[in-house]
Amino acid sequence: MPLPAALLGLALLSVVPSASAQQDPGWVPQRTASLQALDKVTARVTLLEAPLNRITAFGTLRITLRACNARPPEEVPDAAAWLQVTDVRNKAEGEPVFSGWMFANAPGIAMLEHPVYDLRVLACH
């Protein structure tokens, strides 16, 4: 059964972090992601600015932004960020808990599944 065009486009985005900007001219590469992080135990919500290829810490999470793309101003606003997230709670070097694309307008497509933390992409700039 063939995939709908929207799902096929999402599948292509998940292959390689830099592929989205090259395959879809509607995405514009950016250098920073705005993230919303939630500590589910304390209900604390924190806004994070994650620069490209640098580690951003939230609780025991270590978040590395590998790519961040936004739609141009003339299109419907959206952002897609390739994130690698590790949890250093049990291991000093960290245990991988998420690696892939997160989408601002469709957070349910790919999300961090963690018992304590929630993470969401808000924008790329």
PDB file of C-alpha atoms in Angstrom:
ATOM      1  CA  MET A   1       0.000   0.000   0.000  1.00  0.00           C
ATOM      2  CA  PRO A   2       1.601   3.338  -1.003  1.00  0.00           C
ATOM      3  CA  LEU A   3       2.289   5.934   1.652  1.00  0.00           C
ATOM      4  CA  PRO A   4       0.400   9.244   1.513  1.00  0.00           C
ATOM      5  CA  ALA A   5       2.573  12.127   0.283  1.00  0.00           C
ATOM      6  CA  ALA A   6       2.717  13.772   3.743  1.00  0.00           C
ATOM      7  CA  LEU A   7       3.985  10.582   5.398  1.00  0.00           C
ATOM      8  CA  LEU A   8       6.463   9.992   2.605  1.00  0.00           C
ATOM      9  CA  GLY A   9       7.831  13.511   3.132  1.00  0.00           C
ATOM     10  CA  LEU A  10       8.230  12.841   6.857  1.00  0.00           C
ATOM     11  CA  ALA A  11       9.977   9.559   6.088  1.00  0.00           C
ATOM     12  CA  LEU A  12      12.457  11.383   3.861  1.00  0.00           C
ATOM     13  CA  LEU A  13      13.153  13.906   6.631  1.00  0.00           C
ATOM     14  CA  SER A  14      14.024  11.100   9.039  1.00  0.00           C
ATOM     15  CA  VAL A  15      16.775   9.648   6.848  1.00  0.00           C
ATOM     16  CA  VAL A  16      19.514  12.277   7.103  1.00  0.00           C
ATOM     17  CA  PRO A  17      19.559  15.517   9.144  1.00  0.00           C
ATOM     18  CA  SER A  18      20.714  17.675   6.234  1.00  0.00           C
ATOM     19  CA  ALA A  19      18.376  16.050   3.711  1.00  0.00           C
ATOM     20  CA  SER A  20      15.359  18.223   4.559  1.00  0.00           C
ATOM     21  CA  ALA A  21      16.977  21.463   3.407  1.00  0.00           C
ATOM     22  CA  GLN A  22      18.337  19.837   0.244  1.00  0.00           C
ATOM     23  CA  GLN A  23      15.207  17.922  -0.801  1.00  0.00           C
ATOM     24  CA  ASP A  24      12.556  20.494   0.102  1.00  0.00           C
ATOM     25  CA  PRO A  25      13.396  24.093  -0.859  1.00  0.00           C
ATOM     26  CA  GLY A  26      10.655  25.283   1.539  1.00  0.00           C
ATOM     27  CA  TRP A  27      12.885  24.597   4.566  1.00  0.00           C
ATOM     28  CA  VAL A  28      15.517  27.163   5.541  1.00  0.00           C
ATOM     29  CA  PRO A  29      18.491  25.990   7.682  1.00  0.00           C
ATOM     30  CA  GLN A  30      18.866  27.820  11.002  1.00  0.00           C
ATOM     31  CA  ARG A  31      21.495  27.809  13.770  1.00  0.00           C
ATOM     32  CA  THR A  32      19.430  27.764  16.992  1.00  0.00           C
ATOM     33  CA  ALA A  33      16.330  25.987  18.271  1.00  0.00           C
ATOM     34  CA  SER A  34      13.886  27.237  20.884  1.00  0.00           C
ATOM     35  CA  LEU A  35      12.783  24.275  22.981  1.00  0.00           C
ATOM     36  CA  GLN A  36      10.226  23.875  25.724  1.00  0.00           C
ATOM     37  CA  ALA A  37      11.248  21.433  28.442  1.00  0.00           C
ATOM     38  CA  LEU A  38       8.914  20.097  31.119  1.00  0.00           C
ATOM     39  CA  ASP A  39       9.905  18.411  34.368  1.00  0.00           C
ATOM     40  CA  LYS A  40       6.862  16.202  34.994  1.00  0.00           C
ATOM     41  CA  VAL A  41       7.693  15.749  38.700  1.00  0.00           C
ATOM     42  CA  THR A  42       7.835  19.442  39.622  1.00  0.00           C
ATOM     43  CA  ALA A  43       5.647  20.736  36.715  1.00  0.00           C
ATOM     44  CA  ARG A  44       8.457  23.200  35.938  1.00  0.00           C
ATOM     45  CA  VAL A  45       8.430  24.445  32.339  1.00  0.00           C
ATOM     46  CA  THR A  46      11.692  25.885  31.020  1.00  0.00           C
ATOM     47  CA  LEU A  47      12.397  27.574  27.693  1.00  0.00           C
ATOM     48  CA  LEU A  48      15.778  26.593  26.269  1.00  0.00           C
ATOM     49  CA  GLU A  49      17.865  28.022  23.446  1.00  0.00           C
ATOM     50  CA  ALA A  50      19.882  25.194  21.891  1.00  0.00           C
ATOM     51  CA  PRO A  51      22.705  26.237  19.544  1.00  0.00           C
ATOM     52  CA  LEU A  52      23.732  23.949  16.693  1.00  0.00           C
ATOM     53  CA  ASN A  53      26.164  21.145  17.681  1.00  0.00           C
ATOM     54  CA  ARG A  54      26.432  22.200  21.343  1.00  0.00           C
ATOM     55  CA  ILE A  55      25.133  20.403  24.404  1.00  0.00           C
ATOM     56  CA  THR A  56      22.220  22.023  26.229  1.00  0.00           C
ATOM     57  CA  ALA A  57      21.415  20.624  29.670  1.00  0.00           C
ATOM     58  CA  PHE A  58      18.020  20.247  31.313  1.00  0.00           C
ATOM     59  CA  GLY A  59      17.907  18.177  34.495  1.00  0.00           C
ATOM     60  CA  THR A  60      19.670  14.920  33.680  1.00  0.00           C
ATOM     61  CA  LEU A  61      19.088  15.366  29.936  1.00  0.00           C
ATOM     62  CA  ARG A  62      21.854  16.436  27.551  1.00  0.00           C
ATOM     63  CA  ILE A  63      20.361  17.774  24.309  1.00  0.00           C
ATOM     64  CA  THR A  64      22.417  18.244  21.142  1.00  0.00           C
ATOM     65  CA  LEU A  65      20.870  20.045  18.183  1.00  0.00           C
ATOM     66  CA  ARG A  66      22.234  18.580  14.922  1.00  0.00           C
ATOM     67  CA  ALA A  67      20.007  20.447  12.438  1.00  0.00           C
ATOM     68  CA  CYS A  68      17.225  23.010  12.654  1.00  0.00           C
ATOM     69  CA  ASN A  69      15.070  24.130   9.745  1.00  0.00           C
ATOM     70  CA  ALA A  70      12.262  26.679   9.562  1.00  0.00           C
ATOM     71  CA  ARG A  71       9.743  27.608   6.908  1.00  0.00           C
ATOM     72  CA  PRO A  72      10.231  30.950   5.142  1.00  0.00           C
ATOM     73  CA  PRO A  73       8.079  33.890   6.369  1.00  0.00           C
ATOM     74  CA  GLU A  74       5.680  33.669   3.412  1.00  0.00           C
ATOM     75  CA  GLU A  75       4.701  30.076   4.318  1.00  0.00           C
ATOM     76  CA  VAL A  76       2.846  28.603   7.289  1.00  0.00           C
ATOM     77  CA  PRO A  77       5.236  28.774  10.274  1.00  0.00           C
ATOM     78  CA  ASP A  78       6.843  25.483  11.248  1.00  0.00           C
ATOM     79  CA  ALA A  79      10.160  24.165  12.522  1.00  0.00           C
ATOM     80  CA  ALA A  80      11.912  20.805  12.276  1.00  0.00           C
ATOM     81  CA  ALA A  81      14.840  20.010  14.556  1.00  0.00           C
ATOM     82  CA  TRP A  82      17.123  16.965  14.515  1.00  0.00           C
ATOM     83  CA  LEU A  83      17.923  16.270  18.184  1.00  0.00           C
ATOM     84  CA  GLN A  84      20.071  13.775  20.000  1.00  0.00           C
ATOM     85  CA  VAL A  85      19.119  13.440  23.663  1.00  0.00           C
ATOM     86  CA  THR A  86      20.964  11.456  26.317  1.00  0.00           C
ATOM     87  CA  ASP A  87      20.143  10.922  29.992  1.00  0.00           C
ATOM     88  CA  VAL A  88      23.088  11.005  32.422  1.00  0.00           C
ATOM     89  CA  ARG A  89      21.027   9.888  35.436  1.00  0.00           C
ATOM     90  CA  ASN A  90      22.517   6.371  35.558  1.00  0.00           C
ATOM     91  CA  LYS A  91      25.638   6.702  33.387  1.00  0.00           C
ATOM     92  CA  ALA A  92      28.156   9.548  33.339  1.00  0.00           C
ATOM     93  CA  GLU A  93      28.574   9.293  29.546  1.00  0.00           C
ATOM     94  CA  GLY A  94      24.799   9.247  29.104  1.00  0.00           C
ATOM     95  CA  GLU A  95      22.277   6.787  27.775  1.00  0.00           C
ATOM     96  CA  PRO A  96      20.593   7.683  24.455  1.00  0.00           C
ATOM     97  CA  VAL A  97      16.867   8.355  24.940  1.00  0.00           C
ATOM     98  CA  PHE A  98      15.978  10.089  21.650  1.00  0.00           C
ATOM     99  CA  SER A  99      17.534  10.692  18.251  1.00  0.00           C
ATOM    100  CA  GLY A 100      15.603  12.101  15.320  1.00  0.00           C
ATOM    101  CA  TRP A 101      13.436  14.887  13.972  1.00  0.00           C
ATOM    102  CA  MET A 102      10.927  16.766  16.102  1.00  0.00           C
ATOM    103  CA  PHE A 103       8.356  19.033  14.468  1.00  0.00           C
ATOM    104  CA  ALA A 104       6.900  22.168  16.060  1.00  0.00           C
ATOM    105  CA  ASN A 105       3.490  21.820  14.364  1.00  0.00           C
ATOM    106  CA  ALA A 106       3.227  18.061  14.896  1.00  0.00           C
ATOM    107  CA  PRO A 107       4.834  17.186  18.243  1.00  0.00           C
ATOM    108  CA  GLY A 108       3.082  13.820  18.411  1.00  0.00           C
ATOM    109  CA  ILE A 109       4.846  12.444  15.317  1.00  0.00           C
ATOM    110  CA  ALA A 110       8.216  12.041  17.043  1.00  0.00           C
ATOM    111  CA  MET A 111       8.503  12.708  20.737  1.00  0.00           C
ATOM    112  CA  LEU A 112      10.776  12.055  23.652  1.00  0.00           C
ATOM    113  CA  GLU A 113       9.384   9.183  25.712  1.00  0.00           C
ATOM    114  CA  HIS A 114      10.840   9.740  29.174  1.00  0.00           C
ATOM    115  CA  PRO A 115       9.290   9.133  32.615  1.00  0.00           C
ATOM    116  CA  VAL A 116      10.452  12.485  34.054  1.00  0.00           C
ATOM    117  CA  TYR A 117      10.933  14.925  31.151  1.00  0.00           C
ATOM    118  CA  ASP A 118       9.049  16.148  28.117  1.00  0.00           C
ATOM    119  CA  LEU A 119      10.682  18.112  25.296  1.00  0.00           C
ATOM    120  CA  ARG A 120       9.099  20.081  22.487  1.00  0.00           C
ATOM    121  CA  VAL A 121      10.463  22.154  19.576  1.00  0.00           C
ATOM    122  CA  LEU A 122       8.954  25.651  19.409  1.00  0.00           C
ATOM    123  CA  ALA A 123      10.978  27.345  16.638  1.00  0.00           C
ATOM    124  CA  CYS A 124      14.231  27.487  14.718  1.00  0.00           C
ATOM    125  CA  HIS A 125      16.041  30.776  14.227  1.00  0.00           C
TER     126      HIS A 125
END
